[in-house]
Amino acid sequence: MKESADEPGLVAVDVNRPRLDSSVVKALAVLEILSKADAPVGVSAVARQLDLDKSNVHRLFATLVELGYVQKEADTGRYFPTLKLWECGSAIVARYPLKRAAQPFLRLLQRQTSETAFLSILRGVEVMYLDRIDAAYPLVAPMQVGSRAPAWRTASGKALLAFQPDPERILDRIIATEPAAAALDRPARLEEFALIRRRGYSVSVNAWIPGISAVAVPILDLRNVPYAAVGVGGVSERFGPEHLEGVVRSVQTVAVGIAEALGIQPA
C-alpha cells in the first residue's frame, strides 16, 4: 500500500508486519479515503490510491456495504460512507476523558470572553477540533467538531507545535511534505514559536481565515509537553488590545483548570 507515515490521517502501516491483519488495514484505509472525499468514490480511484487490485477493492466495498459502513450509489456505482461511522465516532468522543473534563471550562471560557471557545489536539501536522462552544453572535469559521486544519496556520496548532520537544524537526517535516507550507519562512516561524513559548500563548490574526482572530494556550502535562490546546476565536475587529488582554488571561486560566481536572498537572 502507498500510504506514508508522513501523510496525516491515513493508515500508515506495512500490511506485512507481524500480527497485523492485512484485510483490516485495507478496510480502514478505504474508510479513511471515503471519509475525506468531497464526493462518492469509485473502485478504480481507491485501487490506484492504495495500489490494490480492483477485485480486492470490490470485496472490501462489498463487506463494508454489508456491515452498514458504506453505501453504493445506484446511478454511478460509486461509494460513500454512511452515518454509522459518525455514530461510532460521536459515541467515542462523548466519552473521551479530555472532552468530558474540558467541557465545563469551555462553557465558562465562552461566557467570560463572549467568543467561540474550542478544544483541539495535534494529529500529525494538522490540528483536530474536539469540541466547540459557540458565541451568541454567528461566527462563520470551519472549526467544526471533528474537522482538521493545518497546524502551522492556526492559533491552536501553533501553540501545540511551539511546545513540542523538537519543534524544528516538525517544522522541517511540514515544509518538506506539505505543498501549502513550502514557502514558509523557517527562521521567522521558529522565532514565532520561541515567542509563543515565552508568552505561553499563541495569537492568530487573519492568518487562516480572513476577518477571524484567535488566541490559544497549550494544556501542558508535568513534562511541559502539550496534551491539547484550548482557545477562543472571533471577528478580528472585536480583538482590540483591551479585549485581547482579557481573553489571554481567561484562556490561560482555563488551560490550567483543564490540566488539573485531567490530573496531568497538580491542583
mmCIF file of N, CA and C in Angstrom, residues 134-181:
data_model
loop_
_atom_site.group_PDB
_atom_site.id
_atom_site.type_symbol
_atom_site.label_atom_id
_atom_site.label_comp_id
_atom_site.label_asym_id
_atom_site.label_seq_id
_atom_site.Cartn_x
_atom_site.Cartn_y
_atom_site.Cartn_z
ATOM 1 N N ASP A 134 -20.211 27.745 20.871
ATOM 2 C CA ASP A 134 -20.389 28.930 20.035
ATOM 3 C C ASP A 134 -20.748 30.176 20.834
ATOM 4 N N ALA A 135 -20.278 31.309 20.330
ATOM 5 C CA ALA A 135 -20.650 32.606 20.883
ATOM 6 C C ALA A 135 -22.081 32.940 20.490
ATOM 7 N N ALA A 136 -22.626 33.972 21.128
ATOM 8 C CA ALA A 136 -24.002 34.378 20.824
ATOM 9 C C ALA A 136 -24.115 34.925 19.407
ATOM 10 N N TYR A 137 -23.041 35.580 18.922
ATOM 11 C CA TYR A 137 -23.082 36.107 17.559
ATOM 12 C C TYR A 137 -22.545 35.046 16.595
ATOM 13 N N PRO A 138 -23.041 35.024 15.375
ATOM 14 C CA PRO A 138 -22.617 33.980 14.427
ATOM 15 C C PRO A 138 -21.154 34.139 14.024
ATOM 16 N N LEU A 139 -20.430 33.039 14.044
ATOM 17 C CA LEU A 139 -19.035 33.021 13.614
ATOM 18 C C LEU A 139 -18.896 32.009 12.494
ATOM 19 N N VAL A 140 -18.654 32.510 11.296
ATOM 20 C CA VAL A 140 -18.502 31.627 10.142
ATOM 21 C C VAL A 140 -17.038 31.198 10.075
ATOM 22 N N ALA A 141 -16.746 30.045 10.640
ATOM 23 C CA ALA A 141 -15.379 29.522 10.671
ATOM 24 C C ALA A 141 -15.447 28.005 10.642
ATOM 25 N N PRO A 142 -14.545 27.371 9.899
ATOM 26 C CA PRO A 142 -14.590 25.911 9.739
ATOM 27 C C PRO A 142 -13.991 25.139 10.904
ATOM 28 N N MET A 143 -14.122 25.653 12.117
ATOM 29 C CA MET A 143 -13.591 24.951 13.284
ATOM 30 C C MET A 143 -14.675 24.055 13.863
ATOM 31 N N GLN A 144 -15.238 23.204 13.020
ATOM 32 C CA GLN A 144 -16.305 22.318 13.462
ATOM 33 C C GLN A 144 -15.722 21.102 14.182
ATOM 34 N N VAL A 145 -16.499 20.546 15.089
ATOM 35 C CA VAL A 145 -16.049 19.367 15.826
ATOM 36 C C VAL A 145 -15.747 18.233 14.845
ATOM 37 N N GLY A 146 -14.549 17.671 14.968
ATOM 38 C CA GLY A 146 -14.120 16.598 14.080
ATOM 39 C C GLY A 146 -13.353 17.065 12.867
ATOM 40 N N SER A 147 -13.390 18.366 12.578
ATOM 41 C CA SER A 147 -12.678 18.880 11.405
ATOM 42 C C SER A 147 -11.206 19.097 11.731
ATOM 43 N N ARG A 148 -10.413 19.224 10.680
ATOM 44 C CA ARG A 148 -8.972 19.431 10.831
ATOM 45 C C ARG A 148 -8.546 20.686 10.088
ATOM 46 N N ALA A 149 -7.392 21.203 10.495
ATOM 47 C CA ALA A 149 -6.836 22.392 9.856
ATOM 48 C C ALA A 149 -5.318 22.303 9.903
ATOM 49 N N PRO A 150 -4.628 22.985 8.990
ATOM 50 C CA PRO A 150 -3.163 22.980 9.014
ATOM 51 C C PRO A 150 -2.650 23.573 10.326
ATOM 52 N N ALA A 151 -1.864 22.813 11.053
ATOM 53 C CA ALA A 151 -1.414 23.264 12.371
ATOM 54 C C ALA A 151 -0.586 24.538 12.292
ATOM 55 N N TRP A 152 0.156 24.714 11.218
ATOM 56 C CA TRP A 152 1.048 25.866 11.121
ATOM 57 C C TRP A 152 0.303 27.165 10.796
ATOM 58 N N ARG A 153 -1.012 27.089 10.549
ATOM 59 C CA ARG A 153 -1.757 28.294 10.178
ATOM 60 C C ARG A 153 -2.756 28.737 11.242
ATOM 61 N N THR A 154 -2.955 27.950 12.277
ATOM 62 C CA THR A 154 -3.969 28.266 13.276
ATOM 63 C C THR A 154 -3.335 28.572 14.628
ATOM 64 N N ALA A 155 -4.056 29.331 15.446
ATOM 65 C CA ALA A 155 -3.544 29.674 16.774
ATOM 66 C C ALA A 155 -3.334 28.425 17.618
ATOM 67 N N SER A 156 -4.318 27.527 17.618
ATOM 68 C CA SER A 156 -4.190 26.315 18.429
ATOM 69 C C SER A 156 -3.072 25.423 17.910
ATOM 70 N N GLY A 157 -2.960 25.309 16.586
ATOM 71 C CA GLY A 157 -1.907 24.492 16.009
ATOM 72 C C GLY A 157 -0.527 25.014 16.340
ATOM 73 N N LYS A 158 -0.347 26.326 16.246
ATOM 74 C CA LYS A 158 0.958 26.910 16.549
ATOM 75 C C LYS A 158 1.294 26.787 18.036
ATOM 76 N N ALA A 159 0.279 26.885 18.895
ATOM 77 C CA ALA A 159 0.522 26.691 20.324
ATOM 78 C C ALA A 159 0.987 25.267 20.601
ATOM 79 N N LEU A 160 0.382 24.306 19.918
ATOM 80 C CA LEU A 160 0.768 22.903 20.096
ATOM 81 C C LEU A 160 2.142 22.615 19.502
ATOM 82 N N LEU A 161 2.432 23.180 18.338
ATOM 83 C CA LEU A 161 3.727 22.945 17.694
ATOM 84 C C LEU A 161 4.866 23.584 18.479
ATOM 85 N N ALA A 162 4.653 24.794 18.969
ATOM 86 C CA ALA A 162 5.724 25.534 19.637
ATOM 87 C C ALA A 162 6.232 24.819 20.877
ATOM 88 N N PHE A 163 5.357 24.074 21.559
ATOM 89 C CA PHE A 163 5.743 23.406 22.799
ATOM 90 C C PHE A 163 6.140 21.949 22.593
ATOM 91 N N GLN A 164 6.263 21.507 21.354
ATOM 92 C CA GLN A 164 6.751 20.152 21.107
ATOM 93 C C GLN A 164 8.218 20.041 21.521
ATOM 94 N N PRO A 165 8.668 18.851 21.924
ATOM 95 C CA PRO A 165 10.066 18.690 22.326
ATOM 96 C C PRO A 165 11.062 19.084 21.234
ATOM 97 N N ASP A 166 10.684 18.890 19.963
ATOM 98 C CA ASP A 166 11.590 19.216 18.857
ATOM 99 C C ASP A 166 10.812 19.948 17.762
ATOM 100 N N PRO A 167 10.448 21.211 18.000
ATOM 101 C CA PRO A 167 9.638 21.938 17.013
ATOM 102 C C PRO A 167 10.348 22.152 15.679
ATOM 103 N N GLU A 168 11.678 22.242 15.702
ATOM 104 C CA GLU A 168 12.405 22.444 14.445
ATOM 105 C C GLU A 168 12.219 21.245 13.515
ATOM 106 N N ARG A 169 12.316 20.055 14.063
ATOM 107 C CA ARG A 169 12.155 18.855 13.236
ATOM 108 C C ARG A 169 10.748 18.787 12.648
ATOM 109 N N ILE A 170 9.749 19.104 13.462
ATOM 110 C CA ILE A 170 8.370 19.064 12.979
ATOM 111 C C ILE A 170 8.152 20.114 11.900
ATOM 112 N N LEU A 171 8.706 21.305 12.103
ATOM 113 C CA LEU A 171 8.556 22.353 11.094
ATOM 114 C C LEU A 171 9.224 21.943 9.787
ATOM 115 N N ASP A 172 10.398 21.335 9.867
ATOM 116 C CA ASP A 172 11.076 20.869 8.656
ATOM 117 C C ASP A 172 10.239 19.818 7.933
ATOM 118 N N ARG A 173 9.597 18.949 8.694
ATOM 119 C CA ARG A 173 8.727 17.936 8.090
ATOM 120 C C ARG A 173 7.545 18.593 7.384
ATOM 121 N N ILE A 174 6.962 19.603 8.019
ATOM 122 C CA ILE A 174 5.830 20.307 7.413
ATOM 123 C C ILE A 174 6.245 20.955 6.104
ATOM 124 N N ILE A 175 7.363 21.657 6.121
ATOM 125 C CA ILE A 175 7.826 22.357 4.919
ATOM 126 C C ILE A 175 8.149 21.366 3.805
ATOM 127 N N ALA A 176 8.699 20.201 4.174
ATOM 128 C CA ALA A 176 9.111 19.213 3.173
ATOM 129 C C ALA A 176 7.942 18.441 2.585
ATOM 130 N N THR A 177 6.882 18.245 3.361
ATOM 131 C CA THR A 177 5.812 17.338 2.920
ATOM 132 C C THR A 177 4.507 18.030 2.560
ATOM 133 N N GLU A 178 4.316 19.266 3.003
ATOM 134 C CA GLU A 178 3.051 19.956 2.749
ATOM 135 C C GLU A 178 3.246 21.029 1.683
ATOM 136 N N PRO A 179 2.682 20.852 0.486
ATOM 137 C CA PRO A 179 2.856 21.842 -0.584
ATOM 138 C C PRO A 179 2.458 23.254 -0.165
ATOM 139 N N ALA A 180 1.399 23.377 0.620
ATOM 140 C CA ALA A 180 0.931 24.702 1.029
ATOM 141 C C ALA A 180 1.896 25.383 1.994
ATOM 142 N N ALA A 181 2.830 24.612 2.567
ATOM 143 C CA ALA A 181 3.774 25.173 3.531
ATOM 144 C C ALA A 181 5.165 25.355 2.945
#
